[in-house]
mmCIF file of C-alpha atoms and ligand atoms in Angstrom:
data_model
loop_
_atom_site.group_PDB
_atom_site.id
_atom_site.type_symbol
_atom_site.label_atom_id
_atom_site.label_comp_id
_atom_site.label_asym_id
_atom_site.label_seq_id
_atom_site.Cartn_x
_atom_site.Cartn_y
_atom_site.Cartn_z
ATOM 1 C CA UNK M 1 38.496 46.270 -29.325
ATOM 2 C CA UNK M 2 38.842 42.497 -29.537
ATOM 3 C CA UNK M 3 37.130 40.814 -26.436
ATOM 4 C CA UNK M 4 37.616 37.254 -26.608
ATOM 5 C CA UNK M 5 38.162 36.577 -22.856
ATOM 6 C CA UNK M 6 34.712 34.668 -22.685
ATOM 7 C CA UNK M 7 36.198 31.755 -24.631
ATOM 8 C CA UNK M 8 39.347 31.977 -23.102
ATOM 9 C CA UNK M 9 39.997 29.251 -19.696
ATOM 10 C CA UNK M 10 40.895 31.627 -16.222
ATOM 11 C CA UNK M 11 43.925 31.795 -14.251
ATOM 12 C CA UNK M 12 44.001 32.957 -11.200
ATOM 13 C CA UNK M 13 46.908 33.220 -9.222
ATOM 14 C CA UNK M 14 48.499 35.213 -6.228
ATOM 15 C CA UNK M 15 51.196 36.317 -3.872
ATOM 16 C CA UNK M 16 51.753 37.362 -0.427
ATOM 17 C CA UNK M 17 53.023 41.200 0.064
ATOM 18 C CA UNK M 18 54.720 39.413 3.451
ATOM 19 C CA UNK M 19 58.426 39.725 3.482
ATOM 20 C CA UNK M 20 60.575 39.920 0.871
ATOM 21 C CA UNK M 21 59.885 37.484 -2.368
ATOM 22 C CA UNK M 22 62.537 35.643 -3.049
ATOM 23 C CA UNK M 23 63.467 33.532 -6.530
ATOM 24 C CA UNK M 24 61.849 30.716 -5.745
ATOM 25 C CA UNK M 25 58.485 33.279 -5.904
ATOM 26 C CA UNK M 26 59.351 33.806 -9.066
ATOM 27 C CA UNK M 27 60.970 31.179 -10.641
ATOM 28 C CA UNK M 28 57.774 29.105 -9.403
ATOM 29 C CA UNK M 29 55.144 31.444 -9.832
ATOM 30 C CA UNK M 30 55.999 34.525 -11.524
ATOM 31 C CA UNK M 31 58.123 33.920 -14.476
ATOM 32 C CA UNK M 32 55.020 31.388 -15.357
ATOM 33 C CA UNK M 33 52.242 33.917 -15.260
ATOM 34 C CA UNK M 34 54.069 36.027 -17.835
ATOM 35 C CA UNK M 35 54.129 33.024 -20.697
ATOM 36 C CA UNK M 36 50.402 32.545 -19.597
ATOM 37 C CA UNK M 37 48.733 36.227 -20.338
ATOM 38 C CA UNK M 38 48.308 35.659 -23.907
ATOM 39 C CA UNK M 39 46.435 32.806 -23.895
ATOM 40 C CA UNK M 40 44.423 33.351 -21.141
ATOM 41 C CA UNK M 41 42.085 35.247 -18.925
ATOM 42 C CA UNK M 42 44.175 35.647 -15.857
ATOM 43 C CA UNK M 43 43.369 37.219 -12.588
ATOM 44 C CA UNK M 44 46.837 37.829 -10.598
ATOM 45 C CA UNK M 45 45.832 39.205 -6.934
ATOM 46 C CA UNK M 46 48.478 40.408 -4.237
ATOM 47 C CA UNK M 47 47.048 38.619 -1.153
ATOM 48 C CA UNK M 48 47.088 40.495 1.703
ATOM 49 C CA UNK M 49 44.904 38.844 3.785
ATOM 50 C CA UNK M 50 46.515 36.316 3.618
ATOM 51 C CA UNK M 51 49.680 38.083 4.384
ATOM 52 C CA UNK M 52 48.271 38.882 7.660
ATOM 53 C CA UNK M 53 47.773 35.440 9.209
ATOM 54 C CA UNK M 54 51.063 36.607 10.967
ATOM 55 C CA UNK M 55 52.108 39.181 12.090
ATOM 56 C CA UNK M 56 52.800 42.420 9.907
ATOM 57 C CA UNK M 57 53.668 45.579 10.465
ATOM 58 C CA UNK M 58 51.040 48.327 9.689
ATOM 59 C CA UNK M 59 53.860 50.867 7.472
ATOM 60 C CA UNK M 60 55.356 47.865 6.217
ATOM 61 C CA UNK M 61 52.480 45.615 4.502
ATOM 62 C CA UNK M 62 52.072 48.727 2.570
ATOM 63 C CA UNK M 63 54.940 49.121 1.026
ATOM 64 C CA UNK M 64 55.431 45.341 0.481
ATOM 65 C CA UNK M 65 51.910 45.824 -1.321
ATOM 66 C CA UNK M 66 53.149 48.064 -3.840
ATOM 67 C CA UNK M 67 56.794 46.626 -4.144
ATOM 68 C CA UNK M 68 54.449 43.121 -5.124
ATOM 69 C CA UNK M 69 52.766 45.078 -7.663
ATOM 70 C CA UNK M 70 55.572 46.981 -9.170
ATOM 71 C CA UNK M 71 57.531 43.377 -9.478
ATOM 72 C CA UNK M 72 54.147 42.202 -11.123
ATOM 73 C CA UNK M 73 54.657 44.871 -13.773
ATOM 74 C CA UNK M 74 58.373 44.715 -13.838
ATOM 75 C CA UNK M 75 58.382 40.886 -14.369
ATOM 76 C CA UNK M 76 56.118 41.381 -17.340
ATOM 77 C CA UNK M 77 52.803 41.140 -16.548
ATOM 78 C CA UNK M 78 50.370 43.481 -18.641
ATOM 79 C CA UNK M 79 47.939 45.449 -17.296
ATOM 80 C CA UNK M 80 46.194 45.941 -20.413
ATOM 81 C CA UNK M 81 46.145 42.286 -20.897
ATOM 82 C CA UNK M 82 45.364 41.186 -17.406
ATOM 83 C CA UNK M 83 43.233 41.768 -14.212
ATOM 84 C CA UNK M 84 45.803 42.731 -11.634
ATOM 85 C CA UNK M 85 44.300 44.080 -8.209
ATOM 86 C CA UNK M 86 44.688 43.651 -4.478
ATOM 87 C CA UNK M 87 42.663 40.717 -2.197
ATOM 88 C CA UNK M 88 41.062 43.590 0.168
ATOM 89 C CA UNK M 89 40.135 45.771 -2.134
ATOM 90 C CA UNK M 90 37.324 43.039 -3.205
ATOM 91 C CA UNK M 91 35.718 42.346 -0.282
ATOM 92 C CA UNK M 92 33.990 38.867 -1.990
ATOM 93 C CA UNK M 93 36.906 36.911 -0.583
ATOM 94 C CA UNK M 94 36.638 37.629 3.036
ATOM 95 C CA UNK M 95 33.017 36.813 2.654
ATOM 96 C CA UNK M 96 33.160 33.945 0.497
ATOM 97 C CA UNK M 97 35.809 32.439 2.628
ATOM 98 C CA UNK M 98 33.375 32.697 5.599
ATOM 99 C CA UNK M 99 30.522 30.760 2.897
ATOM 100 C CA UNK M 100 33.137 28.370 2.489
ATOM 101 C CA UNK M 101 34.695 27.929 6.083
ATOM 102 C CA UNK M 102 31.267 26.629 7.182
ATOM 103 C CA UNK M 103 31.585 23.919 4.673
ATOM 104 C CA UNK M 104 35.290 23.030 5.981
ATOM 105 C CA UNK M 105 36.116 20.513 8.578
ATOM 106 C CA UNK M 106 38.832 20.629 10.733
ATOM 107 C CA UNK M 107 40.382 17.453 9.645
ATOM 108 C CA UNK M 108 40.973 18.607 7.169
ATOM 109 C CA UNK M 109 42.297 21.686 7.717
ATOM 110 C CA UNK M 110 44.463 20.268 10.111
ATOM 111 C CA UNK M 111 46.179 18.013 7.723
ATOM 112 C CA UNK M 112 47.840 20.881 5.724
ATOM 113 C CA UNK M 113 51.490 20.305 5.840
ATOM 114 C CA UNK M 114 52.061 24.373 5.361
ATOM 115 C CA UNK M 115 49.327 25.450 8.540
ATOM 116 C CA UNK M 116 51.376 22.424 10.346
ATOM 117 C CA UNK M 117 55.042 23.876 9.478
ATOM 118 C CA UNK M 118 53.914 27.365 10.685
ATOM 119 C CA UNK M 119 52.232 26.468 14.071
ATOM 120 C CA UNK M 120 55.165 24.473 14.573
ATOM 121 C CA UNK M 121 56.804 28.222 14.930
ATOM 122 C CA UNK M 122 54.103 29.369 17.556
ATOM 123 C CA UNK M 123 54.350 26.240 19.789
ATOM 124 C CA UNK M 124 50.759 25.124 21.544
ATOM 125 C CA UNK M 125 47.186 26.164 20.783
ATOM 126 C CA UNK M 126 47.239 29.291 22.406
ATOM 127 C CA UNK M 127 49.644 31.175 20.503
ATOM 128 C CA UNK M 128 48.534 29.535 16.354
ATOM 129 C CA UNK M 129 46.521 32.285 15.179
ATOM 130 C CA UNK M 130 43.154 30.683 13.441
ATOM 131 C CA UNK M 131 44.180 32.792 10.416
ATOM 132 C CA UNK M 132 46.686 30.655 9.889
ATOM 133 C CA UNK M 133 44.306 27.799 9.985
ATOM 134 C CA UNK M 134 41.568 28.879 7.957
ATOM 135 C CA UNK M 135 43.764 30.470 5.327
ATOM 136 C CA UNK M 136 43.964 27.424 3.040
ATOM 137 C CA UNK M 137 39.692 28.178 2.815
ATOM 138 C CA UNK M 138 40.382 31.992 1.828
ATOM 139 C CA UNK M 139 42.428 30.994 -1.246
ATOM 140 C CA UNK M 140 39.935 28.645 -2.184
ATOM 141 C CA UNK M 141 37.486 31.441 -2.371
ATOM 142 C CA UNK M 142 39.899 33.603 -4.075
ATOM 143 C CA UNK M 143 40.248 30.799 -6.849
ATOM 144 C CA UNK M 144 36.113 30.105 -7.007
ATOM 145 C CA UNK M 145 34.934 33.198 -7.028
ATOM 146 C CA UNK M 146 36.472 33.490 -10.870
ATOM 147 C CA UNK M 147 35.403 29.924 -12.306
ATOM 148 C CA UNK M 148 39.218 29.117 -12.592
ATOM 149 C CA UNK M 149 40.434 27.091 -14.550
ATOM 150 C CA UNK M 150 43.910 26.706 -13.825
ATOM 151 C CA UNK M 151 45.773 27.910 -10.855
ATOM 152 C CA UNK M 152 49.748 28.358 -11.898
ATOM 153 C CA UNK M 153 51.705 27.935 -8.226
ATOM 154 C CA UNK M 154 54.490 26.545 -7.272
ATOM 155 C CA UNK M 155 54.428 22.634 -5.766
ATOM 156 C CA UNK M 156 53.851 23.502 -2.458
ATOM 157 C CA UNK M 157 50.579 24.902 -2.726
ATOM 158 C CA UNK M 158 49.315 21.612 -4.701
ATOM 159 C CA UNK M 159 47.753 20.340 -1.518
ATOM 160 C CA UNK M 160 45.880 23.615 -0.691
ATOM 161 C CA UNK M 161 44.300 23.885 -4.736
ATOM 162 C CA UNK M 162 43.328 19.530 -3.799
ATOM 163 C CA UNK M 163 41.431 21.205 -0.636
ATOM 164 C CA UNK M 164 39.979 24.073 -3.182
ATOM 165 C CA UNK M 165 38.607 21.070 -5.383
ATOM 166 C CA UNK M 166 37.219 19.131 -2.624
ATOM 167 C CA UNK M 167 35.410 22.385 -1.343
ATOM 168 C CA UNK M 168 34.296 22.893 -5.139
ATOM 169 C CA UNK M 169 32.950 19.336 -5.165
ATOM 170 C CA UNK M 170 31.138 19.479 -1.815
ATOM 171 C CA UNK M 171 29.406 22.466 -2.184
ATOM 172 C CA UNK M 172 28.515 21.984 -6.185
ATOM 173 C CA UNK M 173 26.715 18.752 -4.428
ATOM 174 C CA UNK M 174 25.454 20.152 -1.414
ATOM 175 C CA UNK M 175 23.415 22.603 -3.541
ATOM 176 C CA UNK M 176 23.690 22.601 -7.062
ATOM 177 C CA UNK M 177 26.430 22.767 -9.975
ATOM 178 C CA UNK M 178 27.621 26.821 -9.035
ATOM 179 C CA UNK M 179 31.627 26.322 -8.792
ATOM 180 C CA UNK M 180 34.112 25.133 -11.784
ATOM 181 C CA UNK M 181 36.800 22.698 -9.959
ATOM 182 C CA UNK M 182 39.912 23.989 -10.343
ATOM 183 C CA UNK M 183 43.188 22.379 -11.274
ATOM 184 C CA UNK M 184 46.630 23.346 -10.405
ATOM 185 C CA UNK M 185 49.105 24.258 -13.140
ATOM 186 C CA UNK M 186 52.801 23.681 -11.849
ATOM 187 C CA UNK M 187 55.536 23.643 -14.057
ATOM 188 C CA UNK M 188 58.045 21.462 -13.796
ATOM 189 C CA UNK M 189 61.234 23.858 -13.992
ATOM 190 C CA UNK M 190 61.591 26.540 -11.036
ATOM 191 C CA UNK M 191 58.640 24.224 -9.714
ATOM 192 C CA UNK M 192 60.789 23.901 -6.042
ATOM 193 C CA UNK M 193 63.246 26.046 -5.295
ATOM 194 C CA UNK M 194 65.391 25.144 -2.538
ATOM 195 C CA UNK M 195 67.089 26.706 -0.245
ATOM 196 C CA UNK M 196 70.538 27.484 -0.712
ATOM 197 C CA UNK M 197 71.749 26.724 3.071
ATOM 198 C CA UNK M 198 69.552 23.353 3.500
ATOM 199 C CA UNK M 199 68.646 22.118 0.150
ATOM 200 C CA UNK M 200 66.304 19.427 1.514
ATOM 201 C CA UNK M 201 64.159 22.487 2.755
ATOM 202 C CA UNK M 202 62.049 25.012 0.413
ATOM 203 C CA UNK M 203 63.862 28.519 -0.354
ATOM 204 C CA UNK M 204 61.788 30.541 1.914
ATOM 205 C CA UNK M 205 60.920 34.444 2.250
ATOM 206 C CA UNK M 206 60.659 33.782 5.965
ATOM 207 C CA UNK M 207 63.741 31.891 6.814
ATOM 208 C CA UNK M 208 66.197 32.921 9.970
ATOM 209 C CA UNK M 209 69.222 32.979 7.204
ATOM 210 C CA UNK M 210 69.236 35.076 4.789
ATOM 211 C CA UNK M 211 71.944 33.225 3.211
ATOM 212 C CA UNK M 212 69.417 30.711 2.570
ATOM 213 C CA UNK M 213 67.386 32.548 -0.357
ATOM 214 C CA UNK M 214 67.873 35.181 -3.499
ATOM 215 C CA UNK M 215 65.757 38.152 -2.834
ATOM 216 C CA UNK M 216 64.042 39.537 -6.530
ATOM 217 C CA UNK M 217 65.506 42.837 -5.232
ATOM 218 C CA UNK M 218 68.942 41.311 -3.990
ATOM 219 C CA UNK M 219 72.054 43.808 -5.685
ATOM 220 C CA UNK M 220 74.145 41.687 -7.478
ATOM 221 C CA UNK M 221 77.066 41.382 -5.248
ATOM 222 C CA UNK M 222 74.486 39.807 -2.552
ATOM 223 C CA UNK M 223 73.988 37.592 -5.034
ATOM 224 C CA UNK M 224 77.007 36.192 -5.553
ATOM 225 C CA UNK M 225 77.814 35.963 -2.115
ATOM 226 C CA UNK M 226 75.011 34.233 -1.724
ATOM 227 C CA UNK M 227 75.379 31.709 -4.414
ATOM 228 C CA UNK M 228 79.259 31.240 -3.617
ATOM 229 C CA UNK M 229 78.301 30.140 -0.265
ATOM 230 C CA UNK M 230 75.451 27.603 -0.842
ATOM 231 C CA UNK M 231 76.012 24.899 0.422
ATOM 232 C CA UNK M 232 77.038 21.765 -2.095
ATOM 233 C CA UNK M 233 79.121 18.581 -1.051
ATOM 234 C CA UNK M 234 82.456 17.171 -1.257
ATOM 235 C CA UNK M 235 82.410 14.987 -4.327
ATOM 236 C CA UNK M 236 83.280 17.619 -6.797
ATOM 237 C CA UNK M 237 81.390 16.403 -9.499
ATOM 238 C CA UNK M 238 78.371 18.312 -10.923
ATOM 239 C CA UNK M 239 75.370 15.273 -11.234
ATOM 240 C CA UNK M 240 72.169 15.849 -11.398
ATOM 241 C CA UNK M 241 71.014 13.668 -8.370
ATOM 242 C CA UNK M 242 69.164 13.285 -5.206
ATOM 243 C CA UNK M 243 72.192 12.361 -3.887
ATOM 244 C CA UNK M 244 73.605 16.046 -4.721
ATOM 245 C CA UNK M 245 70.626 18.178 -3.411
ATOM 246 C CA UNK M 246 72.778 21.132 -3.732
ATOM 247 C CA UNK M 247 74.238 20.689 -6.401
ATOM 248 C CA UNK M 248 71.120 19.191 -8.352
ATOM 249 C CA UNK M 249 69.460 22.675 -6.915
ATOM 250 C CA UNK M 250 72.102 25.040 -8.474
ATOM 251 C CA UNK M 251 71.623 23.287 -11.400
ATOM 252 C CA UNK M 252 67.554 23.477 -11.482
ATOM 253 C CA UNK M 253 68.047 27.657 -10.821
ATOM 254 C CA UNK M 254 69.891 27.134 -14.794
ATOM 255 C CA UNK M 255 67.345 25.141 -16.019
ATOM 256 C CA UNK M 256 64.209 27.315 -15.120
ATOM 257 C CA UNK M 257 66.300 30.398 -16.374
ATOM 258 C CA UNK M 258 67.783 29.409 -19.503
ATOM 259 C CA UNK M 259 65.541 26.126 -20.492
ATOM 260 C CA UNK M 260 68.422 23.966 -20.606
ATOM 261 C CA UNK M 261 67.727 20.192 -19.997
ATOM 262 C CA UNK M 262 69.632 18.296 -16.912
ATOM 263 C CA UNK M 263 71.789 16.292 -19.255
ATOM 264 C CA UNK M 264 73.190 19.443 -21.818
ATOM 265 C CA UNK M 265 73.928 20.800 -18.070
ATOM 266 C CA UNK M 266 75.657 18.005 -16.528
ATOM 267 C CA UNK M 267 78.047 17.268 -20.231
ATOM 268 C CA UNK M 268 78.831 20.802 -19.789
ATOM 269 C CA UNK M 269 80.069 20.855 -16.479
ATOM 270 C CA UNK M 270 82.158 17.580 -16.829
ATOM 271 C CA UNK M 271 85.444 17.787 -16.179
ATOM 272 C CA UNK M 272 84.696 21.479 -13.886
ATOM 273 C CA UNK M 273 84.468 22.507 -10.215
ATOM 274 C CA UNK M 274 81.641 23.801 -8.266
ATOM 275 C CA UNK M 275 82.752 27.162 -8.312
ATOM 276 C CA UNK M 276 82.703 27.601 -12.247
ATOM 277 C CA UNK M 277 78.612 25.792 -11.876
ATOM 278 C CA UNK M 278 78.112 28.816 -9.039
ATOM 279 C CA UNK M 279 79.713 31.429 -11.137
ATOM 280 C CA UNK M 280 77.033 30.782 -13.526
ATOM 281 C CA UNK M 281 74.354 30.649 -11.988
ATOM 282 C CA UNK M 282 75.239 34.100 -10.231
ATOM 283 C CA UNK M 283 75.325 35.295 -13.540
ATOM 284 C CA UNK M 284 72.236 33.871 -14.703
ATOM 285 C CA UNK M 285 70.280 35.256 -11.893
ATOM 286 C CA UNK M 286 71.816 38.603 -12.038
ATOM 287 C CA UNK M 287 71.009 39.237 -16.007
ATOM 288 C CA UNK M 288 67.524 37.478 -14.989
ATOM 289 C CA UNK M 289 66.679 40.056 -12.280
ATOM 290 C CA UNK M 290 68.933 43.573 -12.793
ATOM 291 C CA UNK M 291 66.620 44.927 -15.424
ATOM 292 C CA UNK M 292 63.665 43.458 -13.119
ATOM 293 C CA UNK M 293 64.860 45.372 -10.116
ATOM 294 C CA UNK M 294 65.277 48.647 -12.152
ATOM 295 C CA UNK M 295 62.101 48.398 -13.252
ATOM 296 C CA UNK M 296 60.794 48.173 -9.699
ATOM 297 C CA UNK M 297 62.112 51.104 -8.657
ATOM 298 C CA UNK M 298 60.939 53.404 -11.649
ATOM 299 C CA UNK M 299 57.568 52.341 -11.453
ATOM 300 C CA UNK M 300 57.852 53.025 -7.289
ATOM 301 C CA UNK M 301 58.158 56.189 -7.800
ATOM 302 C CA UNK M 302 54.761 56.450 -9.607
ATOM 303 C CA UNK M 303 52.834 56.026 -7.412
ATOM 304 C CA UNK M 304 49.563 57.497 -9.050
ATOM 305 C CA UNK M 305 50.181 54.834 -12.138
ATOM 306 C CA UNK M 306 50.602 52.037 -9.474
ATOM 307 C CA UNK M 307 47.248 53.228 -7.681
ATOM 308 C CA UNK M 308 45.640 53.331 -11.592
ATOM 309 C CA UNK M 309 46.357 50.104 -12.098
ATOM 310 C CA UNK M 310 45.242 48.177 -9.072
ATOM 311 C CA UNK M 311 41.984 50.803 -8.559
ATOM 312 C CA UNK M 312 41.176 49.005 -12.285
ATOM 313 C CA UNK M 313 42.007 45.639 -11.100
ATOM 314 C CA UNK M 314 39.780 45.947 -8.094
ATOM 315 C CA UNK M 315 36.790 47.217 -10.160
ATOM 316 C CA UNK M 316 36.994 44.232 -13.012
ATOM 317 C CA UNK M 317 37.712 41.630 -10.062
ATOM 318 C CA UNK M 318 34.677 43.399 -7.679
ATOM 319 C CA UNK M 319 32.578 42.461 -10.595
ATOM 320 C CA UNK M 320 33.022 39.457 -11.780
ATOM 321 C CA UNK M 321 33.475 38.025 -8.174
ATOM 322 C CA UNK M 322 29.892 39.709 -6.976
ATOM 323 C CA UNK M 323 27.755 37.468 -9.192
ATOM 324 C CA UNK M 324 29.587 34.477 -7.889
ATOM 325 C CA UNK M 325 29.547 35.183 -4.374
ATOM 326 C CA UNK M 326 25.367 36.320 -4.816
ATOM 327 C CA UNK M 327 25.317 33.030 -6.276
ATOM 328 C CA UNK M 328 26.618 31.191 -3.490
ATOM 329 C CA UNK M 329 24.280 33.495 -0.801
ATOM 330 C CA UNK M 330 21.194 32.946 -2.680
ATOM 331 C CA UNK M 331 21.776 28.971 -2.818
ATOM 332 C CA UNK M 332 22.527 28.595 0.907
ATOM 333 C CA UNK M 333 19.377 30.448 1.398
ATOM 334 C CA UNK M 334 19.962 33.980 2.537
ATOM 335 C CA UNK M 335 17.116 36.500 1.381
ATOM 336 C CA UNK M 336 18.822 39.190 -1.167
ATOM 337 C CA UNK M 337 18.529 42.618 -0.143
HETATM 338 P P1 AMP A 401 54.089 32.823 -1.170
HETATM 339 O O1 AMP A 401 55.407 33.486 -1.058
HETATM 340 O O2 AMP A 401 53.902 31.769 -0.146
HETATM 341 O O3 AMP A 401 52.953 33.778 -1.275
HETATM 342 O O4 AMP A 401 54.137 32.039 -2.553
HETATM 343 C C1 AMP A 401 53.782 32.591 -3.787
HETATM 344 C C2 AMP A 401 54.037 31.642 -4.935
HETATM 345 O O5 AMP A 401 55.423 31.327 -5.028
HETATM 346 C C3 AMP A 401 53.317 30.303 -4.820
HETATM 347 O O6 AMP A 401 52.864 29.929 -6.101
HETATM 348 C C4 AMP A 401 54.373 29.368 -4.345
HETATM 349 O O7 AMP A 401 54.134 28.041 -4.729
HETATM 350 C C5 AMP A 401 55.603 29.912 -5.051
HETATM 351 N N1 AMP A 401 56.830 29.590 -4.308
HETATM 352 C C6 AMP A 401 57.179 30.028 -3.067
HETATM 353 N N2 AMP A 401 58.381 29.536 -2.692
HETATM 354 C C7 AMP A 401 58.795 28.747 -3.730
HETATM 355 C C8 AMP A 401 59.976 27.954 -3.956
HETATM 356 N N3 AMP A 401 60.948 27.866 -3.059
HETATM 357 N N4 AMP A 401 60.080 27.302 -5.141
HETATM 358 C C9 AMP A 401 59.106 27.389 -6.068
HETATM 359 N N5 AMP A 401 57.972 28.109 -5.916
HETATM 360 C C10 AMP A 401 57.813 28.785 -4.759
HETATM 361 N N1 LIG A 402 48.704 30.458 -0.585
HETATM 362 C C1 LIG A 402 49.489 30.940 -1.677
HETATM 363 C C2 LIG A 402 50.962 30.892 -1.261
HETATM 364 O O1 LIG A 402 51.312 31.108 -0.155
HETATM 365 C C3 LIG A 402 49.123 32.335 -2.080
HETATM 366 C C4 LIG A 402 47.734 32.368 -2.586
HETATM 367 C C5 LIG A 402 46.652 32.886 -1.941
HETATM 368 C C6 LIG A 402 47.271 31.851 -3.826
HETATM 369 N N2 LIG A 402 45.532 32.747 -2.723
HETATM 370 C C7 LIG A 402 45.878 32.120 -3.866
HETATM 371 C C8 LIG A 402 47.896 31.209 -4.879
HETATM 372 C C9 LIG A 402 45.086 31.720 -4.941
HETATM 373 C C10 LIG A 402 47.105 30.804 -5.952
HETATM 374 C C11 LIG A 402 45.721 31.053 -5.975
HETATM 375 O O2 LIG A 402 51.761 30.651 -2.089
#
């Protein structure tokens, strides 16, 4: 069969199984990685160790696992064409993470606007897990370990992939040339999602309201009561504008669905309200997602082709990410076994 995935540039990219993954997951991640598997090598991980730098329940992580994968595969991502596996089944990126975390600081670490919005949560020192702290260094090893090229996320990880480069950097020069630097790949459309109660805050999985994001598994009526009750403004008039963060958000859930530009958007909507603008883009998400979500739950009930797929994933990932992480061992100077 035709193996040209040595000249082909890597993409590695991943998701938590925490919560519930909402639009903005896959308007700003997901949808992205499906346009990307022809042309490259790509390496899409559910990251559960990650997921775990809070709190999870036990019955529940599972089942979040395989509801990540199944959207994976419902969203359009080919096994056949891609390596799709789970973080702990490879145990490389707990232990390059550790290689890694002794060549952090924590200035650094400490200046990472997501550890600082979620140890905000957990008030002082005692309570912030370290997890949480450390985490940015475990998806740097995740991206290493596979001489990335590009990392396709959504904007705000860009600060994490800088502190992936600068750990690429410093350890290529502390020893010698062993890690490619990587470079993030955000599109612009579906690159921020907001959310729909407080558009000057990111759509989250983990918000209080659940008014304030679209689940990928919402039923469509949620969704339009959802969308009819973000929150807009009173001037009436659909503009594309900071001024209009609602508004301007509705209208950048079109544009990363259909590809329309801002100005085909905003002559179309002259002259009508807000609620024909939200009708639409209930609409738009709906056709976007139903045959997504049925997809989901066929595939969840197979669970031996679910456990095929991943058991794969793990053995291709296991692989490739051994000879990079017995790279990195041998260099700092540990004697192989
Ligand atoms: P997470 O849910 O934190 O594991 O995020 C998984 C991916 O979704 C990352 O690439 C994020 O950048 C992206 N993402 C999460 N929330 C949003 C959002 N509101 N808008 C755009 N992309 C997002
Ligand atoms: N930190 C990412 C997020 O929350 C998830 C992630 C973990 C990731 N490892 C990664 C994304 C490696 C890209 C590449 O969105």
């Amino acid at each position: 069969m035709e193996n040209n995935n040595e000249s082909k540039k890597v993409i590695f990219s991943g998701i938590q199984p925490s919560g519930n993954p909402t639009i903005g997951n896959y308007l700003g991640a997901l949808r992205n990685w499906v346009k990307l598997q022809d042309e490259f090598d790509c390496y899409f991980c559910i990251v559960d160790l990650h997921a775990i730098t809070v709190k999870q329940v036990p019955k529940e992580l599972r089942e979040k696992t395989l509801e990540m994968l199944a959207i994976y595969l419902a969203a359009g991502i080919d096994p056949e064409k891609n390596t799709i596996f789970i973080q702990s089944h490879v145990p490389a990126h707990s232990e390059a993470a550790w290689l890694l975390t002794c060549n952090s600081y924590m200035g650094e670490l400490s200046r990472m606007t997501q550890y600082k919005d979620k140890s905000k949560k957990y008030g002082d020192n005692d309570s912030i897990g370290a997890g949480l702290f450390v985490y940015p260094v475990l998806m740097a090893a995740d991206i290493l370990l596979y001489n990335t090229d590009l990392v396709p996320v959504g904007q705000d990880q860009k600060q994490h992939l800088e502190l992936a480069r600068d750990l690429a950097n410093r350890f290529n020069n502390a020893y010698s040339p062993t890690f490619k630097v990587p470079e993030p790949y955000i599109q612009k459309a579906g690159a921020k999602i907001m959310s729909l109660q407080d558009p000057t805050k990111k759509m989250s999985k983990s918000d209080e309201n659940a008014n304030a994001y679209i689940l990928i598994m919402d039923p469509p009526e949620v969704i339009r009561k959802k969308v009819s009750r973000a929150v807009t403004d009173s001037l009436g008039v659909v503009n594309y504008s900071d001024e209009q963060p609602g508004v301007k958000n509705l209208l950048n859930i079109l544009i990363a669905i259909k590809g329309s530009t801002p100005e085909e958007l905003v002559e179309y909507y002259k002259g009508k309200g807000y609620a024909e603008l939200k009708k639409d883009v209930a609409d738009s998400i709906i056709g976007e997602l139903e045959p997504i979500q049925t997809k989901v739950k066929e595939l969840l009930k197979d669970k031996a082709y679910l456990e095929s797929i991943y058991k794969k994933g793990a053995e291709k990932a296991h692989y490739i990410s051994m000879k990079t992480l017995r790279k990195m061992q041998k260099k700092i100077g540990f004697i192989p076994r």
